[in-house]
PDB file of C-alpha atoms and ligand atoms in Angstrom:
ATOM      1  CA  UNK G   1       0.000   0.000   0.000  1.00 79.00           C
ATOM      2  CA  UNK G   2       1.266   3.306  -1.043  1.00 92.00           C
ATOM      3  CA  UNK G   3       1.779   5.642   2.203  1.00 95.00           C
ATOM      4  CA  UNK G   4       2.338   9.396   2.192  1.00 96.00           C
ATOM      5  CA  UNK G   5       4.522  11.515   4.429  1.00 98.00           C
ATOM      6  CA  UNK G   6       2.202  13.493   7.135  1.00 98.00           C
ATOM      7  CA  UNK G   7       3.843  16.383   9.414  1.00 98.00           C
ATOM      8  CA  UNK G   8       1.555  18.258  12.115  1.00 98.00           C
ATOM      9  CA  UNK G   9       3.969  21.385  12.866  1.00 98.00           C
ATOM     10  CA  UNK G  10       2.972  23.979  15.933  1.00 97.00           C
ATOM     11  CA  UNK G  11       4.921  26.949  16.535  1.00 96.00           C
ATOM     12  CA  UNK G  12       5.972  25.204  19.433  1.00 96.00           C
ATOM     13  CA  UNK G  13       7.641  22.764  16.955  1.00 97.00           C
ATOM     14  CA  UNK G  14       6.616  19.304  15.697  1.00 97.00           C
ATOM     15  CA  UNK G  15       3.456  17.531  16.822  1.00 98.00           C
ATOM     16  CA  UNK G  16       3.887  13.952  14.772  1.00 97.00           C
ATOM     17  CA  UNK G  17       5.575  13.287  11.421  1.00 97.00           C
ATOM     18  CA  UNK G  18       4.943   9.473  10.438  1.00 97.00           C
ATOM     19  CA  UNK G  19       3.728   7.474   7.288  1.00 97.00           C
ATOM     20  CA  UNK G  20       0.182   6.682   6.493  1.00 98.00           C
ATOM     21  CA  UNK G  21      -1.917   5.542   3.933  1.00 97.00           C
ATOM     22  CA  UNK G  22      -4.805   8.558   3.969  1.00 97.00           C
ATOM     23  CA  UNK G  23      -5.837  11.411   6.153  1.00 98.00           C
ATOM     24  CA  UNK G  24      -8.869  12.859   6.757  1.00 98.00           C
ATOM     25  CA  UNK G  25      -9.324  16.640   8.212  1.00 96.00           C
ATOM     26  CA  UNK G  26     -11.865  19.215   8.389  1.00 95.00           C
ATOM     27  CA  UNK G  27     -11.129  21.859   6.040  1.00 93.00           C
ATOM     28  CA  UNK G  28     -13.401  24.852   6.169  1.00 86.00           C
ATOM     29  CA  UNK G  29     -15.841  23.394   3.378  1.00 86.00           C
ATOM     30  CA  UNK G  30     -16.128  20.035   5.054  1.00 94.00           C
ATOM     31  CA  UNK G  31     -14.335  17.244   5.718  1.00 96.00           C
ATOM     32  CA  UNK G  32     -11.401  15.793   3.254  1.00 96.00           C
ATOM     33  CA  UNK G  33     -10.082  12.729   2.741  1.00 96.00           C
ATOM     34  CA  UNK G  34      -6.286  12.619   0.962  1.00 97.00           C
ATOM     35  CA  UNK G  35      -4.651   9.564  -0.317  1.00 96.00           C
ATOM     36  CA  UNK G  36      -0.663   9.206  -1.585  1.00 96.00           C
ATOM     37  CA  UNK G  37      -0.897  11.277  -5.303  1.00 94.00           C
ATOM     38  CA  UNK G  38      -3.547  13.719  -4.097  1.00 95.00           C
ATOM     39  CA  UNK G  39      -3.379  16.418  -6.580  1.00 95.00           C
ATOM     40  CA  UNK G  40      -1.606  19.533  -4.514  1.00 96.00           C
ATOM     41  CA  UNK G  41      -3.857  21.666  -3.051  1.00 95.00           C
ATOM     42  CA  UNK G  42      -3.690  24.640   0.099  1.00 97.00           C
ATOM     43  CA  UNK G  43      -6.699  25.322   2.071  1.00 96.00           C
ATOM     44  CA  UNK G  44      -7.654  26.381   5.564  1.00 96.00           C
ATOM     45  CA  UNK G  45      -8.224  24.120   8.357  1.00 97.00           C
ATOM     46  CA  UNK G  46     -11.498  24.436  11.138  1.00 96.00           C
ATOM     47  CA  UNK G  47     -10.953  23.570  14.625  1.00 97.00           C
ATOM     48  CA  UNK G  48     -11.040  19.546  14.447  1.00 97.00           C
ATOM     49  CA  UNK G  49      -9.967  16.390  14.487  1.00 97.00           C
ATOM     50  CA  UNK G  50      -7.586  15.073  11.746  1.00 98.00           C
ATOM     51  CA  UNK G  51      -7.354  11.192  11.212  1.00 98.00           C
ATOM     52  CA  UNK G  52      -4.470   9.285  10.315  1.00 98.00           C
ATOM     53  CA  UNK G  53      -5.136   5.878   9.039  1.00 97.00           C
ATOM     54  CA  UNK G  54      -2.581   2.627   8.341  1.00 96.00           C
ATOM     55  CA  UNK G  55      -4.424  -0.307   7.726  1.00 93.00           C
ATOM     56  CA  UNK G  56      -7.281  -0.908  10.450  1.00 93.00           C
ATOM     57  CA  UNK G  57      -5.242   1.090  12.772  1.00 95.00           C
ATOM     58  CA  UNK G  58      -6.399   4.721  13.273  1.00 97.00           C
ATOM     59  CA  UNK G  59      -4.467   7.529  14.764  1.00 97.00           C
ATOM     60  CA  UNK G  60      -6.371  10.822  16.509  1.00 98.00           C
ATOM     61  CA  UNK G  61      -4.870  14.530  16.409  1.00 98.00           C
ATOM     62  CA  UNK G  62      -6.877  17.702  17.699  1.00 98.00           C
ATOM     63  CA  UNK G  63      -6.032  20.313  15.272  1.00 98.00           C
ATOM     64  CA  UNK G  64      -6.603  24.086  16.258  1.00 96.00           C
ATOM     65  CA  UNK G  65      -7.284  25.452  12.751  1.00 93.00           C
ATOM     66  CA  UNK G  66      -4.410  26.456  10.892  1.00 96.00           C
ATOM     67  CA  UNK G  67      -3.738  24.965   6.807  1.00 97.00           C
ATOM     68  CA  UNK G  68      -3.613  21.905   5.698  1.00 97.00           C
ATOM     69  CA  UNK G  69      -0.237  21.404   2.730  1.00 98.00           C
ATOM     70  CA  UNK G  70      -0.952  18.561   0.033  1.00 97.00           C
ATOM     71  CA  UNK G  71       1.873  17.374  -2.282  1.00 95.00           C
ATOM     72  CA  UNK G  72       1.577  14.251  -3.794  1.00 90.00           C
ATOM     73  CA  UNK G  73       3.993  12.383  -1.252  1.00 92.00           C
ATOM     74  CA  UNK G  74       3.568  14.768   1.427  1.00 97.00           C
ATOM     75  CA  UNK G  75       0.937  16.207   3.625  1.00 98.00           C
ATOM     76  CA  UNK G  76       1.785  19.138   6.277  1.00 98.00           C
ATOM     77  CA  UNK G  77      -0.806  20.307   8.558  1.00 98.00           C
ATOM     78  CA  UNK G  78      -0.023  23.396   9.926  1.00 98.00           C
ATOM     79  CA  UNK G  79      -1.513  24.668  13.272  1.00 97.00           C
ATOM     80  CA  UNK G  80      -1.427  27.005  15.987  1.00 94.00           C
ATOM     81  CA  UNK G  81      -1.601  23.982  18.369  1.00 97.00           C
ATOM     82  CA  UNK G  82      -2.150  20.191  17.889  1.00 98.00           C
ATOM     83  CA  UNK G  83      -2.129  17.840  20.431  1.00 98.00           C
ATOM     84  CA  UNK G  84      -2.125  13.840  19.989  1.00 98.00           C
ATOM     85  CA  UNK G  85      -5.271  12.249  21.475  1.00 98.00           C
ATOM     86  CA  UNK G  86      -2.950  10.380  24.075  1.00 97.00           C
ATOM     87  CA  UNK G  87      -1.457  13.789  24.767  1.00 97.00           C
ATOM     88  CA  UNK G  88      -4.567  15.664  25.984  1.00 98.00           C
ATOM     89  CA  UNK G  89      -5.594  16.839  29.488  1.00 98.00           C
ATOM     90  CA  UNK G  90      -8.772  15.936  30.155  1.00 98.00           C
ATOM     91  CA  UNK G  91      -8.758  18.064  33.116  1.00 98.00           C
ATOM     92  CA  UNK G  92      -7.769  20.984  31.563  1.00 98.00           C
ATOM     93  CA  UNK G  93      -9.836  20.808  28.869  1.00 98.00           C
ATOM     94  CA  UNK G  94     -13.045  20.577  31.075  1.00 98.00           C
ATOM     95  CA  UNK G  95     -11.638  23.545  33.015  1.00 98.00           C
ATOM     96  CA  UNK G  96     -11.195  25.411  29.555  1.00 98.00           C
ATOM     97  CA  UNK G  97     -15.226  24.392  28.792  1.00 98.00           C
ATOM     98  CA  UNK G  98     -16.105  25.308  32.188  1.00 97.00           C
ATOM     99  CA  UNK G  99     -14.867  28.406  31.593  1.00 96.00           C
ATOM    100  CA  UNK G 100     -15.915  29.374  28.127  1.00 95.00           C
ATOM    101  CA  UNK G 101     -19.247  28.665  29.487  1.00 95.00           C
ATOM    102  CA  UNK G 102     -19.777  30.676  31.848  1.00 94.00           C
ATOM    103  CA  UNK G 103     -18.044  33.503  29.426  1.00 92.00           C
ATOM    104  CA  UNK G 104     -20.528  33.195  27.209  1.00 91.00           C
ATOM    105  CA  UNK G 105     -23.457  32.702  29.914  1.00 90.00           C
ATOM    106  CA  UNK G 106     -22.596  35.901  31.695  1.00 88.00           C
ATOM    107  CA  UNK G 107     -24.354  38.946  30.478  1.00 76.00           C
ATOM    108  CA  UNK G 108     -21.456  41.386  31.000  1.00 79.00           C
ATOM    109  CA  UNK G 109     -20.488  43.988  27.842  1.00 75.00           C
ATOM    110  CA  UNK G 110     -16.557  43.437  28.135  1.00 75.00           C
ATOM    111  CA  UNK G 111     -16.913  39.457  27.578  1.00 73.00           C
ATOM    112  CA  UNK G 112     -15.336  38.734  24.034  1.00 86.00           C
ATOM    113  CA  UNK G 113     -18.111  36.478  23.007  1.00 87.00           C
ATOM    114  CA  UNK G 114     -16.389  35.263  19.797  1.00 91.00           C
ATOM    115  CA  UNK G 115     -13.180  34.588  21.811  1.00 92.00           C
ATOM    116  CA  UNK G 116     -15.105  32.535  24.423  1.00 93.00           C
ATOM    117  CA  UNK G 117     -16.554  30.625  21.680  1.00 95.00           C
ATOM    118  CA  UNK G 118     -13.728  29.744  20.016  1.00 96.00           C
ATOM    119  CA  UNK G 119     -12.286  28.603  23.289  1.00 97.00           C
ATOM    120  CA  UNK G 120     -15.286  26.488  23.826  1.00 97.00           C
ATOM    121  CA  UNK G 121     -15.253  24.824  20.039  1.00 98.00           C
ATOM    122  CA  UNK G 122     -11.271  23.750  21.216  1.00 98.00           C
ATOM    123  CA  UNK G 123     -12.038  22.305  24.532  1.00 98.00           C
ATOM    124  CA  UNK G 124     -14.706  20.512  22.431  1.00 98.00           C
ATOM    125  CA  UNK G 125     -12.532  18.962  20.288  1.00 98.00           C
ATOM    126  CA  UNK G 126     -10.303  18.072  22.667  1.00 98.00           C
ATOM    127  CA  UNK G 127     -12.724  16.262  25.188  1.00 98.00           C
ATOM    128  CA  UNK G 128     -13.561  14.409  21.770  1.00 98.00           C
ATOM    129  CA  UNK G 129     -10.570  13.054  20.524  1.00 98.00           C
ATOM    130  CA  UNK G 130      -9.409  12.287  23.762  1.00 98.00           C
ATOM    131  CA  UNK G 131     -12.116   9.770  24.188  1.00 95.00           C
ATOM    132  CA  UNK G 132     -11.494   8.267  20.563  1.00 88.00           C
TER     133      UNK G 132
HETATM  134  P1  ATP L 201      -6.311  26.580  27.884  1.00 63.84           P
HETATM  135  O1  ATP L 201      -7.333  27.624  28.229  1.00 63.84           O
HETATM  136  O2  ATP L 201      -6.463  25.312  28.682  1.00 63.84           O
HETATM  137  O3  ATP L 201      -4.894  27.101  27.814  1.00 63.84           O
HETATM  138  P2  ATP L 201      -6.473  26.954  25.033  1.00 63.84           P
HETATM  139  O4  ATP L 201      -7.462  26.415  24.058  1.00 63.84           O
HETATM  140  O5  ATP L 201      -6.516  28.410  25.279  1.00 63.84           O
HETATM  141  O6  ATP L 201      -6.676  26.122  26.381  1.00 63.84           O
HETATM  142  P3  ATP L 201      -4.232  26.875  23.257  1.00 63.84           P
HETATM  143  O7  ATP L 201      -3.921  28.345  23.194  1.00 63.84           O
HETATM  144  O8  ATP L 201      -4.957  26.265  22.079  1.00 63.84           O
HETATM  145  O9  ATP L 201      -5.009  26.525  24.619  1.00 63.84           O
HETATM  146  O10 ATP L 201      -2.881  26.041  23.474  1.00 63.84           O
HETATM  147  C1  ATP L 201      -1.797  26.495  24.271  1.00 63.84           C
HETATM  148  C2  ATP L 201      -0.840  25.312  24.457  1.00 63.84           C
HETATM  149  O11 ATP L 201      -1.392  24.393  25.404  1.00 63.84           O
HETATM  150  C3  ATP L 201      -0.608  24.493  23.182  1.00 63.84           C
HETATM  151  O12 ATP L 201       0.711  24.007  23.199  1.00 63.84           O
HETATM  152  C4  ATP L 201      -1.610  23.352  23.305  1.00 63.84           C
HETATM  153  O13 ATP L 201      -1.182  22.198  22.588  1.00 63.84           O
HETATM  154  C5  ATP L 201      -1.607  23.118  24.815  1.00 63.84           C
HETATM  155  N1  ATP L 201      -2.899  22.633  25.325  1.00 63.84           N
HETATM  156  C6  ATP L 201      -4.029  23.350  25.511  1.00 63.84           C
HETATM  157  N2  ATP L 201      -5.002  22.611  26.053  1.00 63.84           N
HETATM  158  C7  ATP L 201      -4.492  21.364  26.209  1.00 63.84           C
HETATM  159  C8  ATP L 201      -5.018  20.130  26.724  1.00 63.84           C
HETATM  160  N3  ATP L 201      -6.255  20.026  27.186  1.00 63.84           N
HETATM  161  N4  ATP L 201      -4.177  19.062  26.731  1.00 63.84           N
HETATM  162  C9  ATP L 201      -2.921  19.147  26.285  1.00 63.84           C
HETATM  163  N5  ATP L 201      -2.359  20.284  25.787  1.00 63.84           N
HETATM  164  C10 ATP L 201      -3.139  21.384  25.752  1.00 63.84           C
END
């Protein structure tokens, strides 16, 4: 089976660079699937969860937006933080959705509303691909 060359790169450096046979993300349209001689391509990524798949075995990334890099060979998904599924805090994340909540619940002018929710959608993702 052909395999392709995935990086996940943070600005804190590299999350995971390994071979695998496709990878699925969630672009901004929708979700895409990319197998080895993927015609290139650049597009943004959502807050999500990017799959990495070998045979039956599945690997689980939480991507904070960012862009995803298609070659034919190569794919780089570029983020301003990624964290392995195994990697996650739980805790931390539930503190982080705790929080945005009550952000978002409280009726106070100098809340950023679109900043709490944006912290909400990445504990969200987090709590989820943690349990995958
Ligand atoms: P928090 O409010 O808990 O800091 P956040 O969404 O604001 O969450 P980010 O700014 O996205 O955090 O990330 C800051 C750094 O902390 C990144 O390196 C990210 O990978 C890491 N990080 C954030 N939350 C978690 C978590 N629940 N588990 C593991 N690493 C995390």
């Amino acid at each position: 089976m052909k395999t392709l060359e995935v990086s996940v790169v943070t600005p804190d450096g590299p999350v995971l660079e390994d071979n695998f046979e496709m990878v699925v993300c969630k672009a901004e349209n929708g979700e895409i699937g990319i197998l080895p001689q993927h015609i290139p391509l650049v597009t943004p990524l959502d807050i999500g969860e990017v799959r990495l798949k070998s045979g039956n075995d599945t690997k689980f990334v939480a991507v904070n937006g960012g862009f995803l890099e298609v070659r034919p060979d190569k794919v780089t998904i570029l983020a301003q933080s990624a964290e392995k599924a195994e990697d996650i805090d739980v805790a931390r994340a539930e503190q982080a959705k705790k929080r945005a909540e009550d952000r978002l619940q409280s009726k106070q002018d100098h809340i950023d509303f679109q900043r709490a929710e944006l912290s909400l959608k990445r504990a969200m993702n987090r709590l989820r691909v943690a349990q995958r």
